[in-house]
Amino acid sequence: MKRFILLIALLLLTACAGSAVPRTPSALDDALRQVITAEALTGDPSLGRELPAIDDPLAQLGKQLFFTKALSGDMDVACASCHHPLLAGGDGLSVGVGIGAVEPDLLGPGRARSDSLANVPRNAPTTFNIGLWDEAMFWDGRVESLGKTAGLNGSDDQGICTPDEHYPDPDPLAGRDLVSAQSRFPVTSQDEMRGKLEQHKPNWVVRDHLLGRLGNYGAGAGELATNGWLAEFHKAFDLCASVEELISDENVSAAIGAYQRSQVFVDSSWRAYVQGDLGAIDDAAKRGALLFYKNAAEGGADCAACHSGDFFTDEQYYVLAVPQVGPGKDDGTYRDDDYGRFRVSGEPADMYAFRTPTLLNVAATGPYGHDGAYATLEGIVRQHLDPAAAVAAYDAAQLNPTVQTEHMAYNTARALAKLEENRSLGLPAIEPMTLTDAQIADLVAFMETLTDPCVTDPACLAPWVPGADDPDPDGLRLNASMPSLE
Ligand code: HEC
Ligand code: HEC
């Protein structure tokens, strides 16, 4: 009996040690707490934002639209083909494949094109946490907020400029927020979704055709063998309106926007640490965090100069001279270069500059860089530390063999020269620095704490993926097969 009581007492003690006993902060913890206070971090970039929940009827309609191949010209690509929740809101590829895939429903590394045409020009960023961007969408920011008025959370009431209007004029049809505005463009991009639909016609003609396809009116009437979209729109918009008013550009983009904006995944171990759980991350990650936040004078790597705040981005544009792989954006001598932000702003300093990415969930969202040139976090970190050396040492074997590299050396040398020029002009630029292998490993360990466990857990992601209980209004839902996850 005595032994039994002892056992119970012991069990209780160990159970308590796991949770309740507060840790004493180490010197590392103290140093980090100073940084956290100085940077005014809360750990939660979604604080104070009104973002829709996935069970919101508008987000539910958006989920169905996001997964239907009916929004692509040839009915073979959905938004989810390149932004699947089970691939952390991306496609797991350096530069992805839209139209013309050998197996349209195959996602991940085996996805390839059936013809000799190119992949899409850039890496597909994650749609996770997309509602946390304030300034702009895309690597070059070509869908850009012209300003919010304080207090009007989430509404870009000064307007949004898009590629449909001359930069920087507001696009009167952009919609209610950046994410909704963005969603109107993949369908008009030839390689992503448009395919052979309404070739050489203006964007609005393509959109009108697709809306008519969903609503069974106009140019798209009769194109769907089964069509239950009207009933689905009625569930989300409690309106007594004509089908043209209901299945409209504005309502489709609002629904797709709401679905994506409901993808809030910010519950990382770093957040737990910032909010006071000293045991949430290990010492390597803590050392990495210190390096990340301290500037060069303090012996740090100054990553937060650009990857700032709880969302880990200043939403500004910089030249990193990441090796230029893939088909590019029709720029330069060989038409396979990518001038980045310069394409939008026309400012010489923006040549080869790309938007600072967020680092939330970054361990799950590779490959890295605007064209996915790097397969690993270590690779892209080394690119920051010494771009010229990293470019010289770059190993294209980390790319899928279908990714073009013909003029990589030529184009990347031009980007490196631009970086040097911006530095010599005193413009904001990445500063060369030397870190030990152990320090780089610590930085990577820190970035690995920025993952919300939900994003690698299919059960947790289930609400964002249509299942057997969800309607499939046109029978064209993407039922993705992802051999890389099996
Ligand atoms: C063929 C692959 C592909 C398809 C299909 C696709 N996208 Fe994308 N998406 C991309 C790529 C590549 C980019 C980056 C392009 C750039 O920055 O120039 C991108 C960018 C985005 C962004 C901006 C992300 C950011 O961080 O700024 C959002 C949001 C997005 N896509 C949503 C959608 C939606 C909604 C659809 C369907 C209507 C869709 N995508 C269809 C590949 C795709
Ligand atoms: C001068 C601004 C700046 C600084 C400082 C900076 N970054 Fe970046 N970072 C960028 C930009 C811009 C990109 C995208 C570049 C591109 O693709 O062309 C990027 C890309 C990344 C990526 C790839 C993310 C993705 O989704 O593709 C990671 C990881 C990253 N940075 C980590 C770091 C770390 C760690 C440090 C500190 C050692 C750091 N950055 C310092 C601007 C910066």
mmCIF file with all atom_site columns, C-alpha atoms in Angstrom, residues 155-302:
data_model
loop_
_atom_site.group_PDB
_atom_site.id
_atom_site.type_symbol
_atom_site.label_atom_id
_atom_site.label_alt_id
_atom_site.label_comp_id
_atom_site.label_asym_id
_atom_site.label_entity_id
_atom_site.label_seq_id
_atom_site.pdbx_PDB_ins_code
_atom_site.Cartn_x
_atom_site.Cartn_y
_atom_site.Cartn_z
_atom_site.occupancy
_atom_site.B_iso_or_equiv
_atom_site.pdbx_formal_charge
_atom_site.auth_seq_id
_atom_site.auth_comp_id
_atom_site.auth_asym_id
_atom_site.auth_atom_id
_atom_site.pdbx_PDB_model_num
ATOM 1   C CA . SER A 1 155 ? -11.012 47.724 -46.647 1.00 0.00 ? 155 SER A CA 1
ATOM 2   C CA . ASP A 1 156 ? -8.701  49.392 -49.105 1.00 0.00 ? 156 ASP A CA 1
ATOM 3   C CA . ASP A 1 157 ? -10.851 52.457 -49.399 1.00 0.00 ? 157 ASP A CA 1
ATOM 4   C CA . GLN A 1 158 ? -8.280  54.587 -51.218 1.00 0.00 ? 158 GLN A CA 1
ATOM 5   C CA . GLY A 1 159 ? -8.477  52.056 -53.994 1.00 0.00 ? 159 GLY A CA 1
ATOM 6   C CA . ILE A 1 160 ? -6.385  49.208 -55.348 1.00 0.00 ? 160 ILE A CA 1
ATOM 7   C CA . CYS A 1 161 ? -4.352  49.356 -58.506 1.00 0.00 ? 161 CYS A CA 1
ATOM 8   C CA . THR A 1 162 ? -4.147  46.292 -60.710 1.00 0.00 ? 162 THR A CA 1
ATOM 9   C CA . PRO A 1 163 ? -2.633  45.362 -64.083 1.00 0.00 ? 163 PRO A CA 1
ATOM 10  C CA . ASP A 1 164 ? -5.979  46.314 -65.673 1.00 0.00 ? 164 ASP A CA 1
ATOM 11  C CA . GLU A 1 165 ? -5.240  50.008 -65.097 1.00 0.00 ? 165 GLU A CA 1
ATOM 12  C CA . HIS A 1 166 ? -2.249  52.246 -65.683 1.00 0.00 ? 166 HIS A CA 1
ATOM 13  C CA . TYR A 1 167 ? 0.050   52.215 -62.594 1.00 0.00 ? 167 TYR A CA 1
ATOM 14  C CA . PRO A 1 168 ? -0.695  53.739 -60.090 1.00 0.00 ? 168 PRO A CA 1
ATOM 15  C CA . ASP A 1 169 ? -4.322  54.498 -60.965 1.00 0.00 ? 169 ASP A CA 1
ATOM 16  C CA . PRO A 1 170 ? -7.004  52.760 -58.898 1.00 0.00 ? 170 PRO A CA 1
ATOM 17  C CA . ASP A 1 171 ? -8.952  49.983 -60.615 1.00 0.00 ? 171 ASP A CA 1
ATOM 18  C CA . PRO A 1 172 ? -12.656 50.741 -60.024 1.00 0.00 ? 172 PRO A CA 1
ATOM 19  C CA . LEU A 1 173 ? -13.466 47.036 -60.403 1.00 0.00 ? 173 LEU A CA 1
ATOM 20  C CA . ALA A 1 174 ? -10.734 45.739 -58.061 1.00 0.00 ? 174 ALA A CA 1
ATOM 21  C CA . GLY A 1 175 ? -13.155 44.634 -55.358 1.00 0.00 ? 175 GLY A CA 1
ATOM 22  C CA . ARG A 1 176 ? -13.241 44.872 -51.615 1.00 0.00 ? 176 ARG A CA 1
ATOM 23  C CA . ASP A 1 177 ? -9.710  43.909 -50.579 1.00 0.00 ? 177 ASP A CA 1
ATOM 24  C CA . LEU A 1 178 ? -6.302  42.935 -51.949 1.00 0.00 ? 178 LEU A CA 1
ATOM 25  C CA . VAL A 1 179 ? -6.975  39.205 -51.898 1.00 0.00 ? 179 VAL A CA 1
ATOM 26  C CA . SER A 1 180 ? -10.264 39.523 -53.773 1.00 0.00 ? 180 SER A CA 1
ATOM 27  C CA . ALA A 1 181 ? -8.614  41.898 -56.250 1.00 0.00 ? 181 ALA A CA 1
ATOM 28  C CA . GLN A 1 182 ? -5.797  39.402 -56.865 1.00 0.00 ? 182 GLN A CA 1
ATOM 29  C CA . SER A 1 183 ? -8.189  36.530 -57.521 1.00 0.00 ? 183 SER A CA 1
ATOM 30  C CA . ARG A 1 184 ? -9.425  38.180 -60.745 1.00 0.00 ? 184 ARG A CA 1
ATOM 31  C CA . PHE A 1 185 ? -6.072  37.710 -62.491 1.00 0.00 ? 185 PHE A CA 1
ATOM 32  C CA . PRO A 1 186 ? -5.056  34.009 -62.523 1.00 0.00 ? 186 PRO A CA 1
ATOM 33  C CA . VAL A 1 187 ? -8.035  33.280 -64.801 1.00 0.00 ? 187 VAL A CA 1
ATOM 34  C CA . THR A 1 188 ? -6.735  35.816 -67.320 1.00 0.00 ? 188 THR A CA 1
ATOM 35  C CA . SER A 1 189 ? -3.160  34.493 -67.328 1.00 0.00 ? 189 SER A CA 1
ATOM 36  C CA . GLN A 1 190 ? -2.604  32.289 -70.348 1.00 0.00 ? 190 GLN A CA 1
ATOM 37  C CA . ASP A 1 191 ? -0.257  29.771 -68.679 1.00 0.00 ? 191 ASP A CA 1
ATOM 38  C CA . GLU A 1 192 ? -1.962  29.622 -65.307 1.00 0.00 ? 192 GLU A CA 1
ATOM 39  C CA . MET A 1 193 ? -5.641  29.120 -66.219 1.00 0.00 ? 193 MET A CA 1
ATOM 40  C CA . ARG A 1 194 ? -6.811  30.891 -69.356 1.00 0.00 ? 194 ARG A CA 1
ATOM 41  C CA . GLY A 1 195 ? -5.465  28.466 -71.942 1.00 0.00 ? 195 GLY A CA 1
ATOM 42  C CA . LYS A 1 196 ? -7.197  28.866 -75.278 1.00 0.00 ? 196 LYS A CA 1
ATOM 43  C CA . LEU A 1 197 ? -10.229 30.768 -73.969 1.00 0.00 ? 197 LEU A CA 1
ATOM 44  C CA . GLU A 1 198 ? -10.941 34.106 -75.722 1.00 0.00 ? 198 GLU A CA 1
ATOM 45  C CA . GLN A 1 199 ? -7.386  34.426 -76.985 1.00 0.00 ? 199 GLN A CA 1
ATOM 46  C CA . HIS A 1 200 ? -6.024  37.951 -77.560 1.00 0.00 ? 200 HIS A CA 1
ATOM 47  C CA . LYS A 1 201 ? -9.160  39.458 -76.003 1.00 0.00 ? 201 LYS A CA 1
ATOM 48  C CA . PRO A 1 202 ? -9.142  41.887 -73.045 1.00 0.00 ? 202 PRO A CA 1
ATOM 49  C CA . ASN A 1 203 ? -9.288  40.471 -69.517 1.00 0.00 ? 203 ASN A CA 1
ATOM 50  C CA . TRP A 1 204 ? -12.921 41.420 -68.977 1.00 0.00 ? 204 TRP A CA 1
ATOM 51  C CA . VAL A 1 205 ? -13.987 39.300 -71.951 1.00 0.00 ? 205 VAL A CA 1
ATOM 52  C CA . VAL A 1 206 ? -12.330 36.243 -70.379 1.00 0.00 ? 206 VAL A CA 1
ATOM 53  C CA . ARG A 1 207 ? -13.949 36.913 -67.007 1.00 0.00 ? 207 ARG A CA 1
ATOM 54  C CA . ASP A 1 208 ? -17.377 37.492 -68.533 1.00 0.00 ? 208 ASP A CA 1
ATOM 55  C CA . HIS A 1 209 ? -17.115 34.226 -70.417 1.00 0.00 ? 209 HIS A CA 1
ATOM 56  C CA . LEU A 1 210 ? -16.217 32.292 -67.250 1.00 0.00 ? 210 LEU A CA 1
ATOM 57  C CA . LEU A 1 211 ? -18.978 33.966 -65.230 1.00 0.00 ? 211 LEU A CA 1
ATOM 58  C CA . GLY A 1 212 ? -21.443 33.057 -67.958 1.00 0.00 ? 212 GLY A CA 1
ATOM 59  C CA . ARG A 1 213 ? -20.158 29.495 -67.803 1.00 0.00 ? 213 ARG A CA 1
ATOM 60  C CA . LEU A 1 214 ? -20.916 29.306 -64.060 1.00 0.00 ? 214 LEU A CA 1
ATOM 61  C CA . GLY A 1 215 ? -24.213 31.179 -64.407 1.00 0.00 ? 215 GLY A CA 1
ATOM 62  C CA . ASN A 1 216 ? -25.256 29.502 -67.635 1.00 0.00 ? 216 ASN A CA 1
ATOM 63  C CA . TYR A 1 217 ? -25.710 32.806 -69.464 1.00 0.00 ? 217 TYR A CA 1
ATOM 64  C CA . GLY A 1 218 ? -23.996 34.820 -72.225 1.00 0.00 ? 218 GLY A CA 1
ATOM 65  C CA . ALA A 1 219 ? -20.860 33.509 -73.925 1.00 0.00 ? 219 ALA A CA 1
ATOM 66  C CA . GLY A 1 220 ? -20.462 30.647 -71.448 1.00 0.00 ? 220 GLY A CA 1
ATOM 67  C CA . ALA A 1 221 ? -24.055 29.376 -71.554 1.00 0.00 ? 221 ALA A CA 1
ATOM 68  C CA . GLY A 1 222 ? -24.390 25.618 -71.782 1.00 0.00 ? 222 GLY A CA 1
ATOM 69  C CA . GLU A 1 223 ? -20.688 24.866 -71.265 1.00 0.00 ? 223 GLU A CA 1
ATOM 70  C CA . LEU A 1 224 ? -21.115 22.863 -68.058 1.00 0.00 ? 224 LEU A CA 1
ATOM 71  C CA . ALA A 1 225 ? -22.665 19.413 -68.253 1.00 0.00 ? 225 ALA A CA 1
ATOM 72  C CA . THR A 1 226 ? -23.958 19.720 -64.688 1.00 0.00 ? 226 THR A CA 1
ATOM 73  C CA . ASN A 1 227 ? -24.507 23.109 -63.164 1.00 0.00 ? 227 ASN A CA 1
ATOM 74  C CA . GLY A 1 228 ? -25.573 23.666 -59.573 1.00 0.00 ? 228 GLY A CA 1
ATOM 75  C CA . TRP A 1 229 ? -23.807 26.998 -59.072 1.00 0.00 ? 229 TRP A CA 1
ATOM 76  C CA . LEU A 1 230 ? -26.911 29.176 -58.794 1.00 0.00 ? 230 LEU A CA 1
ATOM 77  C CA . ALA A 1 231 ? -28.062 27.339 -55.670 1.00 0.00 ? 231 ALA A CA 1
ATOM 78  C CA . GLU A 1 232 ? -24.594 27.654 -54.141 1.00 0.00 ? 232 GLU A CA 1
ATOM 79  C CA . PHE A 1 233 ? -24.508 31.413 -54.754 1.00 0.00 ? 233 PHE A CA 1
ATOM 80  C CA . HIS A 1 234 ? -27.936 31.695 -53.168 1.00 0.00 ? 234 HIS A CA 1
ATOM 81  C CA . LYS A 1 235 ? -26.575 30.107 -49.972 1.00 0.00 ? 235 LYS A CA 1
ATOM 82  C CA . ALA A 1 236 ? -23.809 32.732 -49.734 1.00 0.00 ? 236 ALA A CA 1
ATOM 83  C CA . PHE A 1 237 ? -25.706 35.772 -50.979 1.00 0.00 ? 237 PHE A CA 1
ATOM 84  C CA . ASP A 1 238 ? -29.171 35.988 -49.569 1.00 0.00 ? 238 ASP A CA 1
ATOM 85  C CA . LEU A 1 239 ? -30.350 38.069 -52.485 1.00 0.00 ? 239 LEU A CA 1
ATOM 86  C CA . CYS A 1 240 ? -33.303 38.259 -54.718 1.00 0.00 ? 240 CYS A CA 1
ATOM 87  C CA . ALA A 1 241 ? -31.335 39.129 -57.828 1.00 0.00 ? 241 ALA A CA 1
ATOM 88  C CA . SER A 1 242 ? -30.867 38.085 -61.412 1.00 0.00 ? 242 SER A CA 1
ATOM 89  C CA . VAL A 1 243 ? -28.295 35.390 -62.147 1.00 0.00 ? 243 VAL A CA 1
ATOM 90  C CA . GLU A 1 244 ? -26.029 37.992 -63.803 1.00 0.00 ? 244 GLU A CA 1
ATOM 91  C CA . GLU A 1 245 ? -26.099 40.066 -60.607 1.00 0.00 ? 245 GLU A CA 1
ATOM 92  C CA . LEU A 1 246 ? -25.567 37.034 -58.398 1.00 0.00 ? 246 LEU A CA 1
ATOM 93  C CA . ILE A 1 247 ? -22.847 35.202 -60.309 1.00 0.00 ? 247 ILE A CA 1
ATOM 94  C CA . SER A 1 248 ? -20.871 38.362 -60.929 1.00 0.00 ? 248 SER A CA 1
ATOM 95  C CA . ASP A 1 249 ? -17.203 39.297 -61.041 1.00 0.00 ? 249 ASP A CA 1
ATOM 96  C CA . GLU A 1 250 ? -17.585 41.091 -57.714 1.00 0.00 ? 250 GLU A CA 1
ATOM 97  C CA . ASN A 1 251 ? -19.294 38.175 -55.930 1.00 0.00 ? 251 ASN A CA 1
ATOM 98  C CA . VAL A 1 252 ? -16.945 35.501 -57.289 1.00 0.00 ? 252 VAL A CA 1
ATOM 99  C CA . SER A 1 253 ? -13.849 37.443 -56.233 1.00 0.00 ? 253 SER A CA 1
ATOM 100 C CA . ALA A 1 254 ? -15.385 38.260 -52.827 1.00 0.00 ? 254 ALA A CA 1
ATOM 101 C CA . ALA A 1 255 ? -16.042 34.543 -52.217 1.00 0.00 ? 255 ALA A CA 1
ATOM 102 C CA . ILE A 1 256 ? -12.606 33.340 -53.356 1.00 0.00 ? 256 ILE A CA 1
ATOM 103 C CA . GLY A 1 257 ? -11.099 36.139 -51.296 1.00 0.00 ? 257 GLY A CA 1
ATOM 104 C CA . ALA A 1 258 ? -13.058 35.141 -48.190 1.00 0.00 ? 258 ALA A CA 1
ATOM 105 C CA . TYR A 1 259 ? -11.981 31.498 -48.507 1.00 0.00 ? 259 TYR A CA 1
ATOM 106 C CA . GLN A 1 260 ? -8.326  32.429 -48.785 1.00 0.00 ? 260 GLN A CA 1
ATOM 107 C CA . ARG A 1 261 ? -8.515  35.047 -46.054 1.00 0.00 ? 261 ARG A CA 1
ATOM 108 C CA . SER A 1 262 ? -9.916  32.390 -43.725 1.00 0.00 ? 262 SER A CA 1
ATOM 109 C CA . GLN A 1 263 ? -6.602  30.511 -44.016 1.00 0.00 ? 263 GLN A CA 1
ATOM 110 C CA . VAL A 1 264 ? -5.109  31.990 -40.857 1.00 0.00 ? 264 VAL A CA 1
ATOM 111 C CA . PHE A 1 265 ? -2.287  29.773 -39.552 1.00 0.00 ? 265 PHE A CA 1
ATOM 112 C CA . VAL A 1 266 ? -0.267  31.704 -37.008 1.00 0.00 ? 266 VAL A CA 1
ATOM 113 C CA . ASP A 1 267 ? -0.263  29.417 -33.984 1.00 0.00 ? 267 ASP A CA 1
ATOM 114 C CA . SER A 1 268 ? 3.471   28.642 -34.039 1.00 0.00 ? 268 SER A CA 1
ATOM 115 C CA . SER A 1 269 ? 5.799   27.659 -31.213 1.00 0.00 ? 269 SER A CA 1
ATOM 116 C CA . TRP A 1 270 ? 7.530   31.030 -31.713 1.00 0.00 ? 270 TRP A CA 1
ATOM 117 C CA . ARG A 1 271 ? 4.203   32.692 -30.908 1.00 0.00 ? 271 ARG A CA 1
ATOM 118 C CA . ALA A 1 272 ? 3.910   30.598 -27.744 1.00 0.00 ? 272 ALA A CA 1
ATOM 119 C CA . TYR A 1 273 ? 7.426   31.669 -26.796 1.00 0.00 ? 273 TYR A CA 1
ATOM 120 C CA . VAL A 1 274 ? 6.754   35.360 -27.442 1.00 0.00 ? 274 VAL A CA 1
ATOM 121 C CA . GLN A 1 275 ? 3.627   35.023 -25.320 1.00 0.00 ? 275 GLN A CA 1
ATOM 122 C CA . GLY A 1 276 ? 5.641   33.691 -22.403 1.00 0.00 ? 276 GLY A CA 1
ATOM 123 C CA . ASP A 1 277 ? 6.123   29.910 -22.732 1.00 0.00 ? 277 ASP A CA 1
ATOM 124 C CA . LEU A 1 278 ? 9.885   29.743 -22.302 1.00 0.00 ? 278 LEU A CA 1
ATOM 125 C CA . GLY A 1 279 ? 9.995   26.041 -23.107 1.00 0.00 ? 279 GLY A CA 1
ATOM 126 C CA . ALA A 1 280 ? 8.172   26.394 -26.436 1.00 0.00 ? 280 ALA A CA 1
ATOM 127 C CA . ILE A 1 281 ? 11.386  26.576 -28.486 1.00 0.00 ? 281 ILE A CA 1
ATOM 128 C CA . ASP A 1 282 ? 14.858  25.129 -27.875 1.00 0.00 ? 282 ASP A CA 1
ATOM 129 C CA . ASP A 1 283 ? 18.189  26.898 -27.353 1.00 0.00 ? 283 ASP A CA 1
ATOM 130 C CA . ALA A 1 284 ? 19.280  26.584 -31.000 1.00 0.00 ? 284 ALA A CA 1
ATOM 131 C CA . ALA A 1 285 ? 16.106  28.384 -32.096 1.00 0.00 ? 285 ALA A CA 1
ATOM 132 C CA . LYS A 1 286 ? 16.636  31.009 -29.375 1.00 0.00 ? 286 LYS A CA 1
ATOM 133 C CA . ARG A 1 287 ? 20.190  31.669 -30.571 1.00 0.00 ? 287 ARG A CA 1
ATOM 134 C CA . GLY A 1 288 ? 18.824  31.844 -34.119 1.00 0.00 ? 288 GLY A CA 1
ATOM 135 C CA . ALA A 1 289 ? 16.159  34.333 -33.059 1.00 0.00 ? 289 ALA A CA 1
ATOM 136 C CA . LEU A 1 290 ? 18.785  36.589 -31.487 1.00 0.00 ? 290 LEU A CA 1
ATOM 137 C CA . LEU A 1 291 ? 20.834  36.487 -34.692 1.00 0.00 ? 291 LEU A CA 1
ATOM 138 C CA . PHE A 1 292 ? 17.685  37.208 -36.694 1.00 0.00 ? 292 PHE A CA 1
ATOM 139 C CA . TYR A 1 293 ? 16.778  40.317 -34.718 1.00 0.00 ? 293 TYR A CA 1
ATOM 140 C CA . LYS A 1 294 ? 20.162  41.790 -33.784 1.00 0.00 ? 294 LYS A CA 1
ATOM 141 C CA . ASN A 1 295 ? 21.895  44.064 -36.254 1.00 0.00 ? 295 ASN A CA 1
ATOM 142 C CA . ALA A 1 296 ? 25.468  43.745 -37.486 1.00 0.00 ? 296 ALA A CA 1
ATOM 143 C CA . ALA A 1 297 ? 26.855  46.122 -34.840 1.00 0.00 ? 297 ALA A CA 1
ATOM 144 C CA . GLU A 1 298 ? 25.349  43.855 -32.163 1.00 0.00 ? 298 GLU A CA 1
ATOM 145 C CA . GLY A 1 299 ? 26.782  40.748 -33.823 1.00 0.00 ? 299 GLY A CA 1
ATOM 146 C CA . GLY A 1 300 ? 23.504  39.798 -35.478 1.00 0.00 ? 300 GLY A CA 1
ATOM 147 C CA . ALA A 1 301 ? 22.378  39.082 -39.038 1.00 0.00 ? 301 ALA A CA 1
ATOM 148 C CA . ASP A 1 302 ? 19.760  41.871 -39.127 1.00 0.00 ? 302 ASP A CA 1
#
